[in-house]
Short mmCIF file of C-alpha atoms and ligand atoms in Angstrom, two decimals:
data_model
loop_
_atom_site.label_atom_id
_atom_site.label_comp_id
_atom_site.label_asym_id
_atom_site.label_seq_id
_atom_site.Cartn_x
_atom_site.Cartn_y
_atom_site.Cartn_z
CA MET G 425 20.73 -2.05 17.86
CA LEU G 426 19.46 -5.22 16.27
CA TYR G 427 19.53 -4.10 12.67
CA THR G 428 23.17 -5.08 12.39
CA HIS G 429 23.29 -6.40 8.87
CA THR G 430 24.63 -9.80 8.16
CA LEU G 431 27.16 -9.07 5.44
CA ALA G 432 25.55 -9.01 2.04
CA VAL G 433 25.97 -12.47 0.55
CA HIS G 434 26.47 -12.55 -3.18
CA THR G 435 25.96 -15.67 -5.21
CA ASN G 436 26.49 -15.26 -8.92
CA ASN G 437 26.15 -11.55 -8.32
CA LYS G 438 22.65 -12.05 -6.90
CA LYS G 439 21.84 -11.02 -3.38
CA THR G 440 20.30 -13.80 -1.32
CA GLY G 441 17.57 -13.74 1.28
CA ASN G 442 19.93 -14.37 4.18
CA ALA G 443 21.52 -10.97 3.54
CA ILE G 444 18.11 -9.47 4.29
CA LEU G 445 16.62 -11.61 7.01
CA ASN G 446 18.24 -12.34 10.37
CA GLN G 447 15.89 -14.72 12.17
CA ALA G 448 18.13 -15.07 15.20
CA ALA G 449 17.97 -11.31 15.82
CA ILE G 450 14.17 -11.42 15.60
CA ALA G 451 13.97 -14.29 18.07
CA THR G 452 16.26 -12.44 20.50
CA ALA G 453 14.20 -9.24 20.23
CA LEU G 454 10.94 -11.10 20.85
CA GLU G 455 12.37 -13.06 23.79
CA ARG G 456 13.50 -9.88 25.53
CA THR G 457 10.09 -8.28 25.28
CA HIS G 458 8.16 -7.89 28.51
CA GLY G 459 5.63 -5.06 28.21
CA ASP G 460 7.21 -3.06 31.05
CA PRO G 461 5.18 0.20 31.24
CA ALA G 462 8.27 2.39 31.77
CA ALA G 463 10.01 0.89 28.73
CA VAL G 464 6.84 1.27 26.63
CA ARG G 465 6.39 4.90 27.65
CA SER G 466 10.02 5.70 26.92
CA VAL G 467 9.61 4.32 23.36
CA LEU G 468 6.40 6.32 22.95
CA VAL G 469 8.19 9.52 23.97
CA LYS G 470 10.97 8.76 21.48
CA SER G 471 8.38 8.10 18.74
CA ARG G 472 7.16 11.68 18.97
CA ASP G 473 10.52 12.85 17.56
CA LEU G 474 9.42 11.32 14.22
CA GLN G 475 12.81 9.66 13.70
CA GLY G 476 11.52 6.08 13.53
CA LEU G 477 12.32 3.15 15.80
CA ASP G 478 14.82 0.31 15.92
CA ALA G 479 14.00 -3.36 16.37
CA GLU G 480 14.30 -3.32 20.15
CA ASP G 481 11.86 -0.40 20.41
CA ILE G 482 9.43 -2.11 18.06
CA ALA G 483 9.62 -5.32 20.06
CA VAL G 484 8.74 -3.35 23.20
CA LEU G 485 5.63 -1.91 21.52
CA ILE G 486 4.62 -5.25 20.07
CA SER G 487 4.40 -6.66 23.60
CA VAL G 488 1.83 -4.12 24.83
CA THR G 489 -1.40 -5.76 25.96
CA ASP G 490 -2.47 -3.60 28.91
CA PRO G 491 -5.52 -1.57 27.71
CA ASP G 492 -4.23 1.73 29.14
CA LEU G 493 -0.82 1.33 27.52
CA LEU G 494 -2.48 0.27 24.29
CA ASN G 495 -4.48 3.49 24.34
CA GLU G 496 -1.28 5.45 24.86
CA LEU G 497 0.26 3.63 21.88
CA PHE G 498 -2.78 4.49 19.74
CA GLU G 499 -2.71 8.08 20.94
CA THR G 500 0.96 8.41 19.95
CA ALA G 501 0.25 6.87 16.54
CA ARG G 502 -2.57 9.40 16.05
CA PHE G 503 -0.15 12.21 16.95
CA VAL G 504 2.50 11.03 14.47
CA LYS G 505 -0.03 10.43 11.71
CA GLU G 506 -1.50 13.91 12.18
CA ARG G 507 1.92 15.61 12.30
CA ILE G 508 3.16 14.04 9.07
CA TYR G 509 0.06 13.41 6.97
CA GLY G 510 -2.39 15.88 8.47
CA ARG G 511 -5.91 14.86 7.41
CA ARG G 512 -4.98 13.69 3.91
CA LEU G 513 -5.87 10.25 2.65
CA VAL G 514 -4.86 9.03 -0.81
CA LEU G 515 -7.45 6.97 -2.74
CA PHE G 516 -7.01 4.33 -5.43
CA ALA G 517 -8.64 1.23 -6.92
CA PRO G 518 -7.17 -2.12 -7.98
CA LEU G 519 -7.39 -3.14 -11.64
CA TYR G 520 -7.26 -6.92 -12.01
CA VAL G 521 -6.23 -7.82 -15.55
CA SER G 522 -5.71 -11.58 -15.26
CA ASN G 523 -6.51 -14.38 -12.83
CA ARG G 524 -4.43 -16.99 -14.67
CA CYS G 525 -1.69 -18.21 -12.42
CA SER G 526 0.90 -20.98 -12.44
CA ASN G 527 1.53 -20.79 -8.71
CA GLU G 528 -0.14 -22.72 -5.96
CA CYS G 529 -0.44 -20.21 -3.11
CA LEU G 530 -2.72 -22.13 -0.78
CA TYR G 531 -4.53 -18.99 0.38
CA CYS G 532 -5.49 -17.58 -3.02
CA ALA G 533 -8.49 -18.30 -5.24
CA PHE G 534 -6.33 -17.78 -8.34
CA ARG G 535 -3.99 -20.71 -7.50
CA ALA G 536 -3.37 -22.99 -10.45
CA ALA G 537 -5.12 -26.11 -9.12
CA ASN G 538 -8.35 -24.31 -8.22
CA THR G 539 -10.65 -25.74 -10.87
CA ALA G 540 -13.62 -23.81 -9.48
CA MET G 541 -12.09 -20.61 -10.87
CA GLN G 542 -12.99 -19.59 -14.40
CA ARG G 543 -9.85 -18.17 -15.93
CA CYS G 544 -9.69 -14.93 -17.78
CA THR G 545 -7.05 -12.55 -19.10
CA LEU G 546 -8.50 -9.24 -20.23
CA SER G 547 -7.82 -8.09 -23.78
CA LEU G 548 -6.51 -4.56 -24.20
CA THR G 549 -10.01 -3.49 -25.26
CA GLU G 550 -11.46 -4.98 -22.09
CA ILE G 551 -8.78 -3.24 -20.02
CA ALA G 552 -9.71 0.08 -21.64
CA ARG G 553 -13.37 -0.59 -20.77
CA GLU G 554 -12.47 -1.20 -17.12
CA VAL G 555 -10.32 1.93 -17.01
CA GLY G 556 -13.13 3.94 -18.61
CA TYR G 557 -15.47 2.76 -15.85
CA LEU G 558 -13.00 3.67 -13.10
CA THR G 559 -12.16 7.10 -14.49
CA ARG G 560 -15.86 7.87 -14.83
CA GLN G 561 -16.14 7.17 -11.08
CA GLY G 562 -13.41 9.77 -10.51
CA HIS G 563 -10.38 7.56 -9.92
CA LYS G 564 -6.98 8.96 -10.89
CA ARG G 565 -4.73 6.27 -9.38
CA LEU G 566 -4.97 2.57 -10.08
CA LEU G 567 -3.08 -0.53 -9.01
CA LEU G 568 -2.68 -3.09 -11.78
CA VAL G 569 -2.86 -6.66 -10.41
CA ALA G 570 -2.29 -9.99 -12.18
CA GLY G 571 -1.62 -13.65 -11.49
CA GLU G 572 1.75 -15.05 -12.59
CA ALA G 573 0.93 -16.54 -16.01
CA TYR G 574 0.85 -14.15 -18.90
CA PRO G 575 -0.63 -14.82 -22.34
CA PRO G 576 1.64 -15.89 -25.24
CA GLU G 577 3.14 -12.43 -25.56
CA GLY G 578 4.51 -12.89 -22.01
CA PHE G 579 5.64 -9.89 -20.00
CA ARG G 580 4.95 -7.69 -23.07
CA TYR G 581 1.27 -8.12 -22.16
CA ILE G 582 1.81 -6.21 -18.91
CA LEU G 583 3.64 -3.42 -20.73
CA ASP G 584 0.82 -3.17 -23.28
CA ALA G 585 -1.73 -3.16 -20.48
CA ILE G 586 0.11 -0.26 -18.79
CA GLU G 587 0.22 1.70 -22.05
CA THR G 588 -3.52 1.08 -22.52
CA VAL G 589 -4.34 2.33 -19.02
CA TYR G 590 -2.49 5.60 -19.53
CA ALA G 591 -3.97 6.09 -23.01
CA THR G 592 -7.60 5.64 -21.94
CA ASN G 593 -9.92 8.57 -21.36
CA GLY G 594 -13.15 8.18 -19.45
CA GLY G 595 -15.45 11.15 -18.94
CA PRO G 596 -13.48 14.25 -17.96
CA GLY G 597 -10.63 12.27 -16.45
CA GLN G 598 -7.68 10.02 -17.05
CA ILE G 599 -5.47 7.78 -14.93
CA ARG G 600 -2.48 9.78 -13.77
CA ARG G 601 -0.59 7.20 -11.78
CA LEU G 602 -0.57 3.46 -12.26
CA ASN G 603 1.08 1.30 -9.61
CA VAL G 604 1.58 -2.38 -10.29
CA ASN G 605 1.43 -5.52 -8.16
CA ILE G 606 2.81 -8.32 -10.30
CA ALA G 607 5.15 -11.26 -9.76
CA PRO G 608 8.90 -10.66 -9.36
CA LEU G 609 10.87 -9.83 -12.50
CA GLU G 610 14.49 -9.89 -13.59
CA VAL G 611 16.47 -6.62 -13.76
CA ASP G 612 16.03 -6.18 -17.53
CA GLU G 613 12.26 -6.59 -17.20
CA PHE G 614 12.18 -4.18 -14.27
CA LYS G 615 13.96 -1.64 -16.49
CA LEU G 616 11.15 -1.98 -19.04
CA LEU G 617 8.59 -1.60 -16.26
CA LYS G 618 10.28 1.59 -15.11
CA LYS G 619 10.32 2.91 -18.67
CA SER G 620 6.59 2.24 -19.00
CA GLY G 621 5.92 5.00 -16.46
CA ILE G 622 4.62 3.07 -13.46
CA GLY G 623 4.35 4.74 -10.07
CA THR G 624 5.13 2.18 -7.35
CA TYR G 625 6.16 -1.43 -7.91
CA GLN G 626 4.39 -3.41 -5.19
CA LEU G 627 5.13 -6.93 -4.06
CA PHE G 628 4.23 -8.59 -0.80
CA GLN G 629 6.54 -11.17 0.74
CA GLU G 630 3.34 -12.79 2.13
CA THR G 631 5.36 -14.29 5.01
CA TYR G 632 8.98 -13.67 5.94
CA HIS G 633 9.07 -16.97 7.82
CA PRO G 634 10.89 -19.32 5.42
CA GLU G 635 9.30 -22.57 6.66
CA THR G 636 5.79 -21.18 6.53
CA TYR G 637 6.57 -19.69 3.14
CA ARG G 638 7.57 -23.11 1.80
CA THR G 639 4.43 -24.73 3.22
CA VAL G 640 1.97 -22.25 1.74
CA HIS G 641 3.75 -22.01 -1.64
CA PRO G 642 4.25 -25.65 -2.58
CA SER G 643 4.83 -25.17 -6.31
CA GLY G 644 5.37 -22.72 -9.13
CA LYS G 645 7.99 -19.97 -9.44
CA LYS G 646 6.69 -18.35 -6.29
CA ALA G 647 7.86 -21.35 -4.25
CA ASP G 648 11.35 -19.79 -4.35
CA PHE G 649 11.52 -17.67 -1.16
CA ASN G 650 14.84 -16.19 -2.18
CA ARG G 651 13.66 -15.02 -5.56
CA ARG G 652 10.80 -13.18 -3.91
CA ILE G 653 12.63 -11.55 -1.04
CA THR G 654 15.33 -10.23 -3.40
CA ALA G 655 12.83 -8.83 -5.94
CA MET G 656 13.00 -5.30 -4.55
CA ASP G 657 16.78 -5.32 -4.86
CA ARG G 658 16.40 -6.09 -8.57
CA ALA G 659 13.68 -3.45 -8.95
CA MET G 660 15.91 -0.83 -7.33
CA GLN G 661 18.93 -1.92 -9.37
CA ALA G 662 16.75 -1.29 -12.41
CA GLY G 663 16.07 2.26 -11.24
CA ILE G 664 12.61 1.81 -9.69
CA ASN G 665 12.95 3.80 -6.50
CA ASP G 666 9.30 3.70 -5.40
CA VAL G 667 8.68 0.20 -4.12
CA GLY G 668 5.90 -1.09 -1.88
CA ILE G 669 6.28 -4.13 0.35
CA GLY G 670 3.84 -6.00 2.58
CA VAL G 671 2.89 -9.04 4.59
CA LEU G 672 -0.21 -11.17 4.23
CA PHE G 673 -1.20 -11.22 7.88
CA GLY G 674 -2.66 -14.52 9.09
CA LEU G 675 -0.04 -16.88 7.65
CA TYR G 676 2.44 -16.61 10.53
CA ASP G 677 2.93 -14.76 13.83
CA TRP G 678 2.48 -11.04 13.08
CA ARG G 679 5.11 -10.11 15.66
CA PHE G 680 7.77 -11.97 13.71
CA GLU G 681 6.49 -10.55 10.44
CA ILE G 682 6.74 -6.92 11.59
CA LEU G 683 10.33 -7.31 12.74
CA ALA G 684 11.25 -9.14 9.51
CA LEU G 685 9.54 -6.49 7.41
CA MET G 686 11.62 -3.88 9.23
CA GLN G 687 14.79 -5.82 8.42
CA HIS G 688 13.75 -5.78 4.78
CA ILE G 689 13.28 -1.99 4.94
CA ARG G 690 16.61 -1.40 6.69
CA HIS G 691 18.30 -3.61 4.11
CA LEU G 692 16.93 -1.46 1.27
CA GLU G 693 17.90 1.74 3.08
CA HIS G 694 21.37 0.41 3.73
CA THR G 695 21.89 -0.83 0.17
CA PHE G 696 20.11 1.81 -1.91
CA GLY G 697 19.89 4.82 0.40
CA VAL G 698 16.08 4.67 0.47
CA GLY G 699 13.63 2.18 1.94
CA CYS G 700 10.19 1.40 0.66
CA HIS G 701 7.64 4.03 -0.35
CA THR G 702 4.68 2.09 1.05
CA ILE G 703 3.80 -0.85 3.28
CA SER G 704 0.61 -2.81 2.66
CA VAL G 705 -1.13 -4.61 5.50
CA PRO G 706 -3.50 -7.14 3.88
CA ARG G 707 -5.17 -9.61 6.23
CA LEU G 708 -6.05 -13.06 4.98
CA GLU G 709 -9.66 -13.11 3.72
CA ALA G 710 -11.82 -16.04 2.71
CA ALA G 711 -11.13 -17.07 -0.89
CA ASN G 712 -13.08 -19.58 -3.00
CA GLY G 713 -11.31 -22.92 -3.19
CA SER G 714 -8.88 -22.14 -0.35
CA GLY G 715 -9.37 -23.93 2.96
CA LEU G 716 -6.40 -22.11 4.47
CA SER G 717 -7.89 -18.68 3.79
CA CYS G 718 -11.09 -19.60 5.68
CA ASN G 719 -9.15 -20.96 8.62
CA PRO G 720 -5.91 -18.96 9.00
CA SER G 721 -3.13 -20.55 11.03
CA TYR G 722 -2.35 -17.27 12.82
CA PRO G 723 -5.56 -15.19 12.78
CA VAL G 724 -5.02 -11.51 13.49
CA SER G 725 -7.72 -9.93 15.66
CA ASP G 726 -9.07 -6.46 14.90
CA ASN G 727 -7.24 -5.15 17.94
CA ASP G 728 -3.94 -6.66 16.84
CA PHE G 729 -4.53 -5.29 13.35
CA LYS G 730 -4.83 -1.79 14.80
CA LYS G 731 -1.69 -2.43 16.82
CA ILE G 732 0.18 -3.48 13.67
CA VAL G 733 -0.78 -0.23 11.94
CA ALA G 734 0.08 1.89 14.99
CA VAL G 735 3.48 0.24 15.52
CA LEU G 736 4.40 0.59 11.83
CA ARG G 737 3.38 4.26 11.89
CA LEU G 738 5.81 4.90 14.73
CA ALA G 739 8.54 2.65 13.31
CA VAL G 740 8.69 4.31 9.85
CA PRO G 741 6.79 7.60 10.18
CA TYR G 742 7.37 8.75 6.60
CA THR G 743 6.44 5.54 4.84
CA GLY G 744 2.90 5.29 3.44
CA ILE G 745 0.64 2.58 4.88
CA ILE G 746 -1.96 1.10 2.54
CA MET G 747 -5.21 -0.52 3.66
CA SER G 748 -7.48 -2.23 1.19
CA THR G 749 -11.20 -2.96 1.01
CA ARG G 750 -10.47 -6.36 2.58
CA GLU G 751 -11.35 -4.57 5.83
CA SER G 752 -14.83 -3.50 6.96
CA PRO G 753 -15.91 0.17 6.91
CA GLU G 754 -15.90 0.25 10.75
CA LEU G 755 -12.36 -1.04 11.07
CA ARG G 756 -11.20 1.23 8.26
CA ARG G 757 -12.62 4.24 10.08
CA ASP G 758 -10.76 3.32 13.29
CA THR G 759 -7.50 2.55 11.55
CA LEU G 760 -7.26 5.71 9.45
CA ALA G 761 -6.40 7.75 12.51
CA LEU G 762 -3.71 5.29 13.60
CA GLY G 763 -1.54 5.67 10.56
CA VAL G 764 -3.07 4.51 7.30
CA SER G 765 -2.29 7.01 4.52
CA GLN G 766 -3.76 5.30 1.44
CA ILE G 767 -6.96 3.31 0.98
CA SER G 768 -8.60 1.59 -1.94
CA ALA G 769 -12.27 2.29 -2.58
CA GLY G 770 -15.03 0.87 -4.74
CA SER G 771 -12.83 -2.19 -5.46
CA ARG G 772 -13.48 -5.42 -7.40
CA THR G 773 -10.99 -8.27 -7.39
CA SER G 774 -11.89 -10.13 -10.56
CA PRO G 775 -10.75 -9.25 -14.08
CA GLY G 776 -13.59 -7.36 -15.74
CA GLY G 777 -15.30 -6.88 -12.38
CA TYR G 778 -16.07 -3.17 -12.88
CA SER G 779 -17.66 -2.97 -16.29
CA ASN G 780 -19.31 -6.37 -15.88
CA GLU G 781 -21.03 -6.38 -12.45
CA ASN G 782 -19.71 -9.79 -11.24
CA GLY G 783 -16.57 -9.87 -13.29
CA VAL G 784 -16.05 -11.78 -16.50
CA ASN G 785 -15.66 -14.93 -14.44
CA GLY G 786 -17.90 -14.07 -11.53
CA ASN G 787 -15.12 -14.87 -9.06
CA GLY G 788 -12.96 -12.51 -7.08
CA GLN G 789 -9.55 -13.24 -5.60
CA PHE G 790 -10.96 -13.07 -2.08
CA SER G 791 -14.04 -11.67 -0.35
CA LEU G 792 -14.23 -7.96 0.45
CA GLY G 793 -15.16 -6.29 3.73
CA ASP G 794 -16.05 -2.91 2.24
CA HIS G 795 -18.47 -2.88 -0.70
CA ARG G 796 -19.18 0.85 -0.78
CA SER G 797 -18.79 2.95 -3.91
CA LEU G 798 -16.04 5.56 -4.26
CA ASP G 799 -18.61 8.31 -3.70
CA GLU G 800 -19.85 6.69 -0.48
CA VAL G 801 -16.30 6.25 0.82
CA ILE G 802 -15.43 9.86 0.02
CA GLY G 803 -18.62 11.09 1.68
CA ASP G 804 -17.76 9.05 4.76
CA VAL G 805 -14.14 10.14 5.08
CA VAL G 806 -14.84 13.84 4.58
CA ARG G 807 -17.46 13.64 7.32
CA LEU G 808 -14.74 12.14 9.51
CA ASN G 809 -12.75 15.26 8.67
CA TYR G 810 -10.24 13.61 6.33
CA ILE G 811 -9.30 15.05 2.97
CA PRO G 812 -9.42 12.43 0.23
CA SER G 813 -6.60 13.16 -2.18
CA PHE G 814 -6.13 12.02 -5.76
CA CYS G 815 -2.79 13.76 -5.92
CA THR G 816 -0.16 12.27 -8.22
CA ALA G 817 2.14 15.29 -8.25
CA CYS G 818 5.28 13.90 -6.59
CA TYR G 819 5.67 11.10 -9.05
CA ARG G 820 5.04 13.37 -12.02
CA ARG G 821 7.42 16.04 -10.72
CA GLY G 822 10.10 13.41 -10.03
CA ARG G 823 9.81 13.76 -6.25
CA THR G 824 10.30 10.03 -5.67
CA GLY G 825 12.62 7.76 -3.69
CA ARG G 826 15.29 9.70 -1.84
CA ASP G 827 14.16 13.10 -3.20
CA PHE G 828 10.74 12.49 -1.67
CA MET G 829 12.24 11.46 1.69
CA ASP G 830 14.47 14.55 1.71
CA LEU G 831 11.35 16.70 1.52
CA ALA G 832 9.24 14.53 3.80
CA ARG G 833 11.68 14.28 6.73
CA PRO G 834 11.92 18.02 7.48
CA GLY G 835 8.13 18.30 7.02
CA LEU G 836 8.37 20.32 3.77
CA ILE G 837 6.22 17.94 1.77
CA LYS G 838 3.06 19.18 3.50
CA ASP G 839 3.30 22.46 1.58
CA TYR G 840 2.85 20.45 -1.60
CA CYS G 841 0.49 17.76 -0.33
CA ASP G 842 -2.16 19.97 1.22
CA PRO G 843 -2.76 22.27 -1.80
CA ASN G 844 -2.64 19.28 -4.15
CA ALA G 845 -5.13 17.37 -1.99
CA VAL G 846 -7.46 20.37 -2.04
CA SER G 847 -7.30 20.86 -5.81
CA THR G 848 -7.77 17.16 -6.62
CA LEU G 849 -10.65 16.85 -4.17
CA ALA G 850 -12.27 19.95 -5.68
CA GLU G 851 -11.95 18.37 -9.12
CA TYR G 852 -13.63 15.24 -7.82
CA LEU G 853 -16.44 17.18 -6.17
CA ASN G 854 -17.13 19.20 -9.32
CA ASP G 855 -16.96 16.35 -11.80
CA TYR G 856 -18.18 13.21 -10.08
CA ALA G 857 -19.64 13.63 -6.59
CA SER G 858 -23.24 13.18 -5.52
CA PRO G 859 -24.84 16.39 -4.13
CA GLU G 860 -24.47 15.20 -0.50
CA THR G 861 -20.81 14.25 -0.92
CA ARG G 862 -20.15 17.52 -2.70
CA ARG G 863 -21.61 19.53 0.17
CA ALA G 864 -19.65 17.59 2.80
CA GLY G 865 -16.47 17.80 0.70
CA GLU G 866 -16.69 21.57 0.26
CA GLN G 867 -17.03 21.99 4.01
CA ALA G 868 -13.99 19.76 4.51
CA ILE G 869 -11.95 21.90 2.09
CA SER G 870 -12.87 25.07 4.03
CA ARG G 871 -11.77 23.42 7.27
CA LEU G 872 -8.47 22.33 5.73
CA LEU G 873 -7.77 25.77 4.30
CA SER G 874 -8.27 27.44 7.65
CA GLY G 875 -5.75 25.09 9.29
CA MET G 876 -3.02 25.41 6.63
CA HIS G 877 0.17 27.47 6.75
CA GLU G 878 -0.40 30.89 5.22
CA SER G 879 1.74 30.33 2.12
CA ALA G 880 0.30 26.86 1.43
CA ALA G 881 -3.25 28.19 1.92
CA ALA G 882 -2.60 31.05 -0.53
CA ARG G 883 -1.30 28.55 -3.10
CA ALA G 884 -4.25 26.25 -2.50
CA VAL G 885 -6.76 29.08 -2.99
CA LYS G 886 -5.14 30.00 -6.34
CA MET G 887 -5.27 26.37 -7.43
CA LEU G 888 -8.90 26.09 -6.33
CA GLU G 889 -9.78 29.14 -8.41
CA GLN G 890 -8.28 27.48 -11.47
CA VAL G 891 -10.27 24.29 -10.82
CA GLN G 892 -13.48 26.30 -10.41
CA LYS G 893 -12.77 27.99 -13.75
CA GLY G 894 -12.68 24.55 -15.38
CA LYS G 895 -8.93 23.86 -15.48
CA ARG G 896 -8.07 20.26 -14.58
CA ASP G 897 -4.97 18.49 -13.32
CA VAL G 898 -3.81 21.52 -11.35
CA TYR G 899 -0.87 20.57 -9.14
CA THR G 900 2.26 21.92 -7.55
N1 LIG V 523 0.29 -12.70 -8.32
C1 LIG V 523 1.20 -11.75 -7.81
C2 LIG V 523 1.74 -12.14 -6.48
O1 LIG V 523 1.25 -13.04 -5.86
O2 LIG V 523 2.67 -11.46 -6.05
C3 LIG V 523 0.63 -10.38 -7.67
C4 LIG V 523 -0.77 -10.13 -7.33
S1 LIG V 523 -1.61 -11.09 -6.07
C5 LIG V 523 -3.04 -11.23 -7.02
C6 LIG V 523 -1.85 -9.80 -4.87
C7 LIG V 523 -1.84 -10.17 -3.43
O3 LIG V 523 -3.11 -10.70 -3.05
C8 LIG V 523 -0.90 -11.23 -2.97
O4 LIG V 523 0.42 -10.75 -2.84
C9 LIG V 523 -1.50 -11.66 -1.65
O5 LIG V 523 -0.90 -11.01 -0.56
C10 LIG V 523 -2.94 -11.19 -1.74
N2 LIG V 523 -3.89 -12.28 -1.49
C11 LIG V 523 -3.94 -13.49 -2.08
N3 LIG V 523 -4.92 -14.23 -1.53
C12 LIG V 523 -5.48 -13.49 -0.55
C13 LIG V 523 -6.52 -13.73 0.40
N4 LIG V 523 -7.16 -14.88 0.45
N5 LIG V 523 -6.84 -12.75 1.26
C14 LIG V 523 -6.19 -11.56 1.23
N6 LIG V 523 -5.20 -11.28 0.36
C15 LIG V 523 -4.83 -12.24 -0.51
FE1 LIG V 524 -1.06 -16.46 -8.17
FE2 LIG V 524 -0.51 -14.23 -6.77
FE3 LIG V 524 -2.68 -15.71 -6.21
FE4 LIG V 524 -0.31 -16.66 -5.67
S1 LIG V 524 -1.23 -14.81 -4.76
S2 LIG V 524 -1.97 -17.82 -6.66
S3 LIG V 524 0.91 -15.84 -7.33
S4 LIG V 524 -2.29 -14.59 -8.05
#
């Protein structure tokens, strides 16, 4: 078992990165890997118990290159995904509020020294306009994103932005869950963030490889590897128990990154009794003014990307996996089945990019692979027999962190998720969908109902009736 924790190191009462990351253990695991078919198959059999995998198992799967074994890995990932998530797929959109940044991440268009970027921080009125646009499309979940340089009011700006998002109505809908992806905070600030009613606090380590991290983050607060890798500890100390972590794939060897990411998760589980709620798997995309982004040092092929998703699905079966519109529609279609549980749709990556076609500044953070509207994405996924879900019930009912895992592990969460997915999809189809998407969506709901447990189906039918009568925000 390679997740033996180096004893937590405390310096001035702050946990340090070397209590989280054990590079020697990763190197040992990767050295031992050999792609032996018997070993691979034994890990695949174990994966079907839905108990997750340890580092040695993960290293065995990472080494698979033989096409037949790879297919078996994908098949097992499909099985696990189906058993835990069924056909549900949660949808959201990013909301960029500011592209001002004092950091110098060499892969990002928002980096401080990029003079080609016109800077913009949305006013609260502009934020409300963006939210109005997104809610009129049918979105119920957003992810607030910002660079690390706030206007004179500092972190208060983020809190005001959050309040504005929740207070904005657009058409028949409103945002019901706002996740945030902003730079690391101190514990007191995290407490304020928690109080503001956010869903998940998301932060990507970008790379867990300290040397690479230093190279690609030459200046600014973000240059401090330790401050970043310990951010989730501070968030959890502040009472935020839904956290989302991730790696920016393309900066360093993805094999190392997966094992390091797992160490981060085990550290959180060990310290706080619950790991992360979601894992994001962004791949480096071309960004204006960033040579590195156009020529990644460790490019990840489409096949390896699928392998990453499949291995993570088996390693942490109950943890959500998020895929963004960085990826093309074709790859997104393939990867859904392998383990992705949340996708963004209809996204723009510049502040003001929704209500003002090209964004206030005309520049996004990076280029997108999927430019389809929310309606087109929903039409596509229902035809693929997935059920797009706008459900926000767990967070609003307090089923978060450990409480969520206690329901998820024995498979009980499905009895909530399926009816909630059905009622939120029905709301979407009634209020926002094009006629073609509506037709395809109604057929998908019928299919889902016929495959549900009797009690869940009965509950779903009652909820559907309420939605058809005009009631909104019906959830269990
Ligand atoms: N500024 C904060 C930070 O860096 O943590 C939060 C938001 S940042 C705008 C969101 C994420 O965008 C980063 O964590 C990084 O992984 C991702 N990103 C930056 N440049 C990218 C690129 N060229 N391609 C894909 N993702 C990128
Ligand atoms: Fe700033 Fe985040 Fe972009 Fe880095 S990734 S330059 S911190 S916005």
